[in-house]
């Protein structure tokens, strides 16, 4: 049994196709198939049901694949350990980040991080939380930047900062007369919300009665906070924005922001990882870089309450 054989097995499990698996491993299909067959002969079991399309693991194959993931991960950690001992800060780090964070957070740390560590390559995908978790568990990402708590089995959460919720009101909105809002003020028929799949939408629904939303004669759910902000600007009504999304508003737009009275609603932003994650040094450096580029006031949740979305 070799690590290479186990990597071929994991590739077939990922792609559910021998040809695509071989292509991803940069070998020919006969080479990959022969090595998997050799492993099956050594173990005395069949790992994949080749009569199905797409190819699926056998019952025993599922268990062996689970163990193979651990073995391959541990083998890679040896190279990671050697790199750390040598003080070598290099390599590729693959990040997944949710759409309600990416436009407001990435530019705050990416440039300074790459200037400090020019031998590191950063690959970023904008994905919803569910997809980030799936890719973490399949070792397709090194880390995610998402809103927590997730309480997801096998996922480690490292909280970085806390964003306040702000109400963003249209020009002339009746709630503009109030310097601060109550959560009950959100029980209105002119609230614009994100489409399904976004955790910020679920948090908004946790704060107030969703049955009161969108009773206007035009219904629109956006995939971005910018889309919601534009609807408030051009149409009417209100929406909620997390704190980072308010930093680059114009002076006129900031005049239409309203905080919440009392214990302020917050969202917790964390780095999330597979519990058996690799690239520990790079993750630590990235965590520190993000933390250094966030206002100090956002690193504490002392004056607010984290709104869960599950």
mmCIF file of C-alpha atoms in Angstrom:
data_model
loop_
_atom_site.group_PDB
_atom_site.id
_atom_site.type_symbol
_atom_site.label_atom_id
_atom_site.label_comp_id
_atom_site.label_asym_id
_atom_site.label_seq_id
_atom_site.Cartn_x
_atom_site.Cartn_y
_atom_site.Cartn_z
ATOM 1 C CA UNK A 1 0.000 0.000 0.000
ATOM 2 C CA UNK A 2 1.304 3.473 -0.909
ATOM 3 C CA UNK A 3 0.221 7.050 -0.250
ATOM 4 C CA UNK A 4 -0.020 7.491 -4.017
ATOM 5 C CA UNK A 5 -2.554 4.666 -4.264
ATOM 6 C CA UNK A 6 -4.647 6.212 -1.513
ATOM 7 C CA UNK A 7 -4.559 9.576 -3.291
ATOM 8 C CA UNK A 8 -5.855 7.874 -6.448
ATOM 9 C CA UNK A 9 -8.673 6.318 -4.436
ATOM 10 C CA UNK A 10 -9.619 9.717 -2.998
ATOM 11 C CA UNK A 11 -9.580 11.253 -6.476
ATOM 12 C CA UNK A 12 -12.018 8.635 -7.769
ATOM 13 C CA UNK A 13 -14.230 9.184 -4.746
ATOM 14 C CA UNK A 14 -14.222 12.927 -5.407
ATOM 15 C CA UNK A 15 -14.904 12.801 -9.141
ATOM 16 C CA UNK A 16 -16.849 9.509 -9.257
ATOM 17 C CA UNK A 17 -15.218 8.912 -12.624
ATOM 18 C CA UNK A 18 -11.917 7.134 -13.332
ATOM 19 C CA UNK A 19 -11.026 9.310 -16.326
ATOM 20 C CA UNK A 20 -11.617 12.599 -14.515
ATOM 21 C CA UNK A 21 -9.799 11.305 -11.443
ATOM 22 C CA UNK A 22 -6.771 10.372 -13.559
ATOM 23 C CA UNK A 23 -6.786 13.802 -15.210
ATOM 24 C CA UNK A 24 -6.852 15.527 -11.809
ATOM 25 C CA UNK A 25 -3.855 13.409 -10.714
ATOM 26 C CA UNK A 26 -1.956 14.095 -13.961
ATOM 27 C CA UNK A 27 -1.680 10.406 -14.874
ATOM 28 C CA UNK A 28 -3.288 8.227 -17.511
ATOM 29 C CA UNK A 29 -6.480 6.370 -16.696
ATOM 30 C CA UNK A 30 -4.812 2.922 -17.149
ATOM 31 C CA UNK A 31 -2.115 3.919 -14.637
ATOM 32 C CA UNK A 32 -4.641 5.073 -12.049
ATOM 33 C CA UNK A 33 -6.909 2.060 -12.584
ATOM 34 C CA UNK A 34 -4.006 -0.356 -12.320
ATOM 35 C CA UNK A 35 -2.819 1.127 -9.020
ATOM 36 C CA UNK A 36 -6.292 1.020 -7.502
ATOM 37 C CA UNK A 37 -6.709 -2.566 -8.707
ATOM 38 C CA UNK A 38 -3.363 -3.429 -7.134
ATOM 39 C CA UNK A 39 -4.510 -1.944 -3.823
ATOM 40 C CA UNK A 40 -7.810 -3.828 -3.995
ATOM 41 C CA UNK A 41 -5.933 -7.083 -4.610
ATOM 42 C CA UNK A 42 -3.642 -6.409 -1.644
ATOM 43 C CA UNK A 43 -6.574 -5.638 0.662
ATOM 44 C CA UNK A 44 -8.786 -8.382 -0.742
ATOM 45 C CA UNK A 45 -11.766 -6.047 -1.165
ATOM 46 C CA UNK A 46 -13.500 -4.076 -3.914
ATOM 47 C CA UNK A 47 -13.454 -0.334 -3.251
ATOM 48 C CA UNK A 48 -15.670 0.904 -6.090
ATOM 49 C CA UNK A 49 -18.721 -0.425 -7.888
ATOM 50 C CA UNK A 50 -17.602 0.066 -11.476
ATOM 51 C CA UNK A 51 -20.954 -1.074 -12.896
ATOM 52 C CA UNK A 52 -22.582 2.186 -11.791
ATOM 53 C CA UNK A 53 -22.256 5.525 -13.504
ATOM 54 C CA UNK A 54 -21.143 7.638 -11.812
ATOM 55 C CA UNK A 55 -18.831 5.223 -10.007
ATOM 56 C CA UNK A 56 -19.740 4.804 -6.329
ATOM 57 C CA UNK A 57 -17.785 3.333 -3.402
ATOM 58 C CA UNK A 58 -18.815 -0.058 -2.076
ATOM 59 C CA UNK A 59 -19.959 -0.322 1.537
ATOM 60 C CA UNK A 60 -16.490 -1.320 2.708
ATOM 61 C CA UNK A 61 -14.994 1.189 0.290
ATOM 62 C CA UNK A 62 -16.732 4.039 2.138
ATOM 63 C CA UNK A 63 -15.016 3.021 5.376
ATOM 64 C CA UNK A 64 -11.599 2.612 3.761
ATOM 65 C CA UNK A 65 -11.916 5.978 1.994
ATOM 66 C CA UNK A 66 -12.659 7.627 5.338
ATOM 67 C CA UNK A 67 -9.471 6.146 6.778
ATOM 68 C CA UNK A 68 -7.514 6.994 3.620
ATOM 69 C CA UNK A 69 -8.392 10.684 4.052
ATOM 70 C CA UNK A 70 -6.825 10.629 7.507
ATOM 71 C CA UNK A 71 -3.690 8.826 6.306
ATOM 72 C CA UNK A 72 -3.141 11.168 3.349
ATOM 73 C CA UNK A 73 -3.764 14.200 5.544
ATOM 74 C CA UNK A 74 -1.248 12.994 8.123
ATOM 75 C CA UNK A 75 1.335 12.310 5.435
ATOM 76 C CA UNK A 76 0.982 15.868 4.120
ATOM 77 C CA UNK A 77 1.399 17.225 7.628
ATOM 78 C CA UNK A 78 4.985 15.893 7.613
ATOM 79 C CA UNK A 79 5.871 18.313 4.794
ATOM 80 C CA UNK A 80 4.041 21.068 6.651
ATOM 81 C CA UNK A 81 6.078 20.340 9.791
ATOM 82 C CA UNK A 82 9.364 20.401 7.902
ATOM 83 C CA UNK A 83 8.446 23.732 6.268
ATOM 84 C CA UNK A 84 7.658 25.220 9.685
ATOM 85 C CA UNK A 85 10.916 23.981 11.178
ATOM 86 C CA UNK A 86 12.821 25.561 8.285
ATOM 87 C CA UNK A 87 10.891 28.804 8.700
ATOM 88 C CA UNK A 88 9.646 28.462 5.128
ATOM 89 C CA UNK A 89 6.528 30.605 4.617
ATOM 90 C CA UNK A 90 5.352 29.540 1.174
ATOM 91 C CA UNK A 91 2.783 27.458 -0.643
ATOM 92 C CA UNK A 92 -0.834 27.735 -1.736
ATOM 93 C CA UNK A 93 -3.676 28.486 0.653
ATOM 94 C CA UNK A 94 -7.253 28.020 -0.601
ATOM 95 C CA UNK A 95 -9.889 30.166 1.070
ATOM 96 C CA UNK A 96 -13.672 30.150 0.866
ATOM 97 C CA UNK A 97 -15.473 33.332 1.935
ATOM 98 C CA UNK A 98 -19.175 34.164 2.066
ATOM 99 C CA UNK A 99 -20.579 36.872 -0.284
ATOM 100 C CA UNK A 100 -21.681 39.191 2.547
ATOM 101 C CA UNK A 101 -18.049 39.421 3.719
ATOM 102 C CA UNK A 102 -15.911 39.200 0.583
ATOM 103 C CA UNK A 103 -16.420 42.753 -0.824
ATOM 104 C CA UNK A 104 -15.867 44.393 2.569
ATOM 105 C CA UNK A 105 -13.106 42.282 4.135
ATOM 106 C CA UNK A 106 -10.733 40.909 1.476
ATOM 107 C CA UNK A 107 -9.234 44.250 0.452
ATOM 108 C CA UNK A 108 -8.437 45.031 4.093
ATOM 109 C CA UNK A 109 -5.831 42.269 4.466
ATOM 110 C CA UNK A 110 -4.926 40.524 1.184
ATOM 111 C CA UNK A 111 -2.463 43.105 -0.098
ATOM 112 C CA UNK A 112 -0.571 43.485 3.179
ATOM 113 C CA UNK A 113 -0.526 39.709 3.689
ATOM 114 C CA UNK A 114 0.978 39.048 0.251
ATOM 115 C CA UNK A 115 3.534 41.853 0.697
ATOM 116 C CA UNK A 116 4.713 40.248 3.947
ATOM 117 C CA UNK A 117 4.753 36.712 2.530
ATOM 118 C CA UNK A 118 5.493 36.977 -1.214
ATOM 119 C CA UNK A 119 6.119 33.222 -1.571
ATOM 120 C CA UNK A 120 2.529 32.443 -0.578
ATOM 121 C CA UNK A 121 -0.181 32.077 -3.210
ATOM 122 C CA UNK A 122 -3.756 32.790 -2.142
ATOM 123 C CA UNK A 123 -6.739 31.332 -3.987
ATOM 124 C CA UNK A 124 -10.155 32.696 -2.962
ATOM 125 C CA UNK A 125 -13.641 31.429 -3.790
ATOM 126 C CA UNK A 126 -16.825 33.299 -2.925
ATOM 127 C CA UNK A 127 -19.270 30.660 -1.685
ATOM 128 C CA UNK A 128 -22.238 30.286 0.649
ATOM 129 C CA UNK A 129 -21.521 28.701 4.034
ATOM 130 C CA UNK A 130 -22.977 25.305 3.168
ATOM 131 C CA UNK A 131 -20.662 24.967 0.167
ATOM 132 C CA UNK A 132 -17.633 26.111 2.183
ATOM 133 C CA UNK A 133 -18.283 23.424 4.805
ATOM 134 C CA UNK A 134 -18.692 20.766 2.126
ATOM 135 C CA UNK A 135 -15.400 21.752 0.485
ATOM 136 C CA UNK A 136 -13.575 21.871 3.817
ATOM 137 C CA UNK A 137 -14.689 18.340 4.621
ATOM 138 C CA UNK A 138 -13.565 17.181 1.167
ATOM 139 C CA UNK A 139 -10.181 18.926 1.549
ATOM 140 C CA UNK A 140 -10.970 21.227 -1.388
ATOM 141 C CA UNK A 141 -10.387 24.308 0.798
ATOM 142 C CA UNK A 142 -7.841 25.009 3.521
ATOM 143 C CA UNK A 143 -10.075 27.386 5.452
ATOM 144 C CA UNK A 144 -13.311 29.315 5.322
ATOM 145 C CA UNK A 145 -14.200 32.821 6.464
ATOM 146 C CA UNK A 146 -17.813 32.663 7.558
ATOM 147 C CA UNK A 147 -20.328 33.735 10.161
ATOM 148 C CA UNK A 148 -20.529 31.488 13.223
ATOM 149 C CA UNK A 149 -21.436 29.685 15.424
ATOM 150 C CA UNK A 150 -22.004 26.756 13.083
ATOM 151 C CA UNK A 151 -21.779 23.909 15.607
ATOM 152 C CA UNK A 152 -20.865 21.642 12.701
ATOM 153 C CA UNK A 153 -19.383 18.232 13.466
ATOM 154 C CA UNK A 154 -15.713 18.025 12.462
ATOM 155 C CA UNK A 155 -15.345 21.800 11.956
ATOM 156 C CA UNK A 156 -13.136 23.998 14.134
ATOM 157 C CA UNK A 157 -14.147 27.650 14.629
ATOM 158 C CA UNK A 158 -11.669 30.459 15.421
ATOM 159 C CA UNK A 159 -13.640 33.699 16.052
ATOM 160 C CA UNK A 160 -11.908 36.864 14.798
ATOM 161 C CA UNK A 161 -14.316 39.778 15.185
ATOM 162 C CA UNK A 162 -17.921 40.864 15.722
ATOM 163 C CA UNK A 163 -19.984 43.083 13.430
ATOM 164 C CA UNK A 164 -22.876 45.203 14.659
ATOM 165 C CA UNK A 165 -26.146 45.214 12.750
ATOM 166 C CA UNK A 166 -27.315 48.565 11.375
ATOM 167 C CA UNK A 167 -30.646 49.513 9.841
ATOM 168 C CA UNK A 168 -30.260 51.319 6.511
ATOM 169 C CA UNK A 169 -33.262 53.515 5.688
ATOM 170 C CA UNK A 170 -34.509 55.178 2.538
ATOM 171 C CA UNK A 171 -34.611 58.946 2.246
ATOM 172 C CA UNK A 172 -37.666 60.244 4.093
ATOM 173 C CA UNK A 173 -38.328 56.956 5.918
ATOM 174 C CA UNK A 174 -40.500 57.519 9.047
ATOM 175 C CA UNK A 175 -37.952 55.740 11.273
ATOM 176 C CA UNK A 176 -35.319 58.390 10.524
ATOM 177 C CA UNK A 177 -36.775 60.489 13.346
ATOM 178 C CA UNK A 178 -35.400 57.946 15.837
ATOM 179 C CA UNK A 179 -31.640 58.115 16.672
ATOM 180 C CA UNK A 180 -31.666 54.429 17.642
ATOM 181 C CA UNK A 181 -34.079 51.634 16.776
ATOM 182 C CA UNK A 182 -35.690 48.824 18.692
ATOM 183 C CA UNK A 183 -35.786 45.349 17.185
ATOM 184 C CA UNK A 184 -39.585 45.692 17.127
ATOM 185 C CA UNK A 185 -39.172 48.566 14.626
ATOM 186 C CA UNK A 186 -38.148 45.925 12.082
ATOM 187 C CA UNK A 187 -41.631 44.420 12.025
ATOM 188 C CA UNK A 188 -42.500 46.315 8.904
ATOM 189 C CA UNK A 189 -43.722 45.623 5.386
ATOM 190 C CA UNK A 190 -40.879 47.450 3.618
ATOM 191 C CA UNK A 191 -37.860 45.313 4.576
ATOM 192 C CA UNK A 192 -35.539 44.147 1.786
ATOM 193 C CA UNK A 193 -33.795 40.824 2.468
ATOM 194 C CA UNK A 194 -31.181 38.543 0.936
ATOM 195 C CA UNK A 195 -32.228 35.447 -0.960
ATOM 196 C CA UNK A 196 -32.180 31.986 0.596
ATOM 197 C CA UNK A 197 -28.813 30.391 1.305
ATOM 198 C CA UNK A 198 -27.286 33.443 2.998
ATOM 199 C CA UNK A 199 -26.751 33.241 6.744
ATOM 200 C CA UNK A 200 -27.309 36.993 7.118
ATOM 201 C CA UNK A 201 -30.865 36.495 5.842
ATOM 202 C CA UNK A 202 -31.442 33.850 8.518
ATOM 203 C CA UNK A 203 -30.074 36.183 11.191
ATOM 204 C CA UNK A 204 -32.444 38.958 10.085
ATOM 205 C CA UNK A 205 -35.347 36.513 10.352
ATOM 206 C CA UNK A 206 -34.175 35.558 13.847
ATOM 207 C CA UNK A 207 -34.375 39.196 14.887
ATOM 208 C CA UNK A 208 -37.924 39.842 13.767
ATOM 209 C CA UNK A 209 -41.160 38.424 12.385
ATOM 210 C CA UNK A 210 -40.472 37.463 8.765
ATOM 211 C CA UNK A 211 -44.197 37.224 7.950
ATOM 212 C CA UNK A 212 -44.303 41.026 8.052
ATOM 213 C CA UNK A 213 -41.728 41.372 5.269
ATOM 214 C CA UNK A 214 -42.311 42.367 1.662
ATOM 215 C CA UNK A 215 -45.982 43.244 1.519
ATOM 216 C CA UNK A 216 -45.285 45.844 -1.197
ATOM 217 C CA UNK A 217 -46.463 45.294 -4.773
ATOM 218 C CA UNK A 218 -42.874 44.589 -5.820
ATOM 219 C CA UNK A 219 -40.984 41.666 -4.254
ATOM 220 C CA UNK A 220 -37.226 41.344 -4.655
ATOM 221 C CA UNK A 221 -34.641 39.241 -2.830
ATOM 222 C CA UNK A 222 -31.031 40.033 -3.678
ATOM 223 C CA UNK A 223 -27.925 37.878 -3.664
ATOM 224 C CA UNK A 224 -25.822 40.806 -2.421
ATOM 225 C CA UNK A 225 -25.928 43.504 0.216
ATOM 226 C CA UNK A 226 -25.127 46.067 -2.472
ATOM 227 C CA UNK A 227 -28.295 45.047 -4.294
ATOM 228 C CA UNK A 228 -30.366 45.610 -1.157
ATOM 229 C CA UNK A 229 -28.710 48.984 -0.504
ATOM 230 C CA UNK A 230 -29.453 50.107 -4.058
ATOM 231 C CA UNK A 231 -33.111 49.159 -3.715
ATOM 232 C CA UNK A 232 -33.374 51.246 -0.548
ATOM 233 C CA UNK A 233 -31.685 54.169 -2.316
ATOM 234 C CA UNK A 234 -33.783 54.069 -5.465
ATOM 235 C CA UNK A 235 -37.113 52.714 -4.285
ATOM 236 C CA UNK A 236 -38.059 52.947 -0.598
ATOM 237 C CA UNK A 237 -37.982 50.921 2.596
ATOM 238 C CA UNK A 238 -35.158 49.594 4.720
ATOM 239 C CA UNK A 239 -32.656 46.788 5.018
ATOM 240 C CA UNK A 240 -30.060 45.608 7.545
ATOM 241 C CA UNK A 241 -26.327 45.886 6.952
ATOM 242 C CA UNK A 242 -23.437 44.344 8.908
ATOM 243 C CA UNK A 243 -20.854 46.798 10.178
ATOM 244 C CA UNK A 244 -18.119 46.302 7.568
ATOM 245 C CA UNK A 245 -20.639 46.999 4.804
ATOM 246 C CA UNK A 246 -21.226 50.477 6.263
ATOM 247 C CA UNK A 247 -17.614 51.695 6.242
ATOM 248 C CA UNK A 248 -17.539 52.843 2.621
ATOM 249 C CA UNK A 249 -20.973 54.464 2.517
ATOM 250 C CA UNK A 250 -21.114 58.116 1.486
ATOM 251 C CA UNK A 251 -21.696 60.804 4.118
ATOM 252 C CA UNK A 252 -25.303 61.139 2.965
ATOM 253 C CA UNK A 253 -25.850 57.384 3.185
ATOM 254 C CA UNK A 254 -24.341 57.201 6.668
ATOM 255 C CA UNK A 255 -26.907 59.778 7.783
ATOM 256 C CA UNK A 256 -29.535 57.126 7.075
ATOM 257 C CA UNK A 257 -27.916 54.431 9.210
ATOM 258 C CA UNK A 258 -29.456 53.630 12.567
ATOM 259 C CA UNK A 259 -27.892 51.483 15.340
ATOM 260 C CA UNK A 260 -29.953 49.463 17.803
ATOM 261 C CA UNK A 261 -30.730 50.440 21.337
ATOM 262 C CA UNK A 262 -29.682 48.326 24.323
ATOM 263 C CA UNK A 263 -27.867 45.039 23.744
ATOM 264 C CA UNK A 264 -26.856 45.380 20.104
ATOM 265 C CA UNK A 265 -27.262 42.447 17.705
ATOM 266 C CA UNK A 266 -23.918 41.146 16.412
ATOM 267 C CA UNK A 267 -22.654 38.629 13.924
ATOM 268 C CA UNK A 268 -19.552 36.610 14.777
ATOM 269 C CA UNK A 269 -16.997 36.245 11.961
ATOM 270 C CA UNK A 270 -14.595 33.317 12.200
ATOM 271 C CA UNK A 271 -12.026 31.310 10.358
ATOM 272 C CA UNK A 272 -13.346 27.753 10.100
ATOM 273 C CA UNK A 273 -11.252 24.674 9.417
ATOM 274 C CA UNK A 274 -11.438 20.943 9.120
ATOM 275 C CA UNK A 275 -10.378 19.721 12.583
ATOM 276 C CA UNK A 276 -7.478 17.823 11.001
ATOM 277 C CA UNK A 277 -6.385 20.885 9.023
ATOM 278 C CA UNK A 278 -2.915 21.361 7.576
ATOM 279 C CA UNK A 279 -0.936 24.551 6.845
ATOM 280 C CA UNK A 280 -1.200 25.573 10.489
ATOM 281 C CA UNK A 281 1.444 28.290 10.201
ATOM 282 C CA UNK A 282 -0.213 29.910 7.191
ATOM 283 C CA UNK A 283 -3.604 29.801 8.927
ATOM 284 C CA UNK A 284 -2.101 31.432 12.022
ATOM 285 C CA UNK A 285 -0.456 34.186 9.962
ATOM 286 C CA UNK A 286 -3.639 34.844 8.026
ATOM 287 C CA UNK A 287 -5.699 34.973 11.230
ATOM 288 C CA UNK A 288 -3.278 37.525 12.690
ATOM 289 C CA UNK A 289 -3.251 39.632 9.515
ATOM 290 C CA UNK A 290 -7.043 39.881 9.412
ATOM 291 C CA UNK A 291 -7.224 40.697 13.116
ATOM 292 C CA UNK A 292 -4.646 43.482 12.735
ATOM 293 C CA UNK A 293 -6.654 45.118 9.947
ATOM 294 C CA UNK A 294 -9.977 45.190 11.786
ATOM 295 C CA UNK A 295 -10.872 48.060 14.167
ATOM 296 C CA UNK A 296 -10.057 47.090 17.737
ATOM 297 C CA UNK A 297 -13.618 47.876 18.799
ATOM 298 C CA UNK A 298 -14.847 44.971 16.660
ATOM 299 C CA UNK A 299 -12.747 42.324 18.393
ATOM 300 C CA UNK A 300 -15.001 42.264 21.472
ATOM 301 C CA UNK A 301 -18.635 41.200 21.864
ATOM 302 C CA UNK A 302 -18.920 42.708 25.349
ATOM 303 C CA UNK A 303 -21.665 45.202 24.461
ATOM 304 C CA UNK A 304 -23.781 43.055 22.187
ATOM 305 C CA UNK A 305 -25.317 39.660 21.600
ATOM 306 C CA UNK A 306 -24.432 37.268 18.791
ATOM 307 C CA UNK A 307 -27.461 36.438 16.663
ATOM 308 C CA UNK A 308 -27.525 32.755 15.765
ATOM 309 C CA UNK A 309 -28.852 31.623 12.407
ATOM 310 C CA UNK A 310 -29.392 27.918 13.032
#
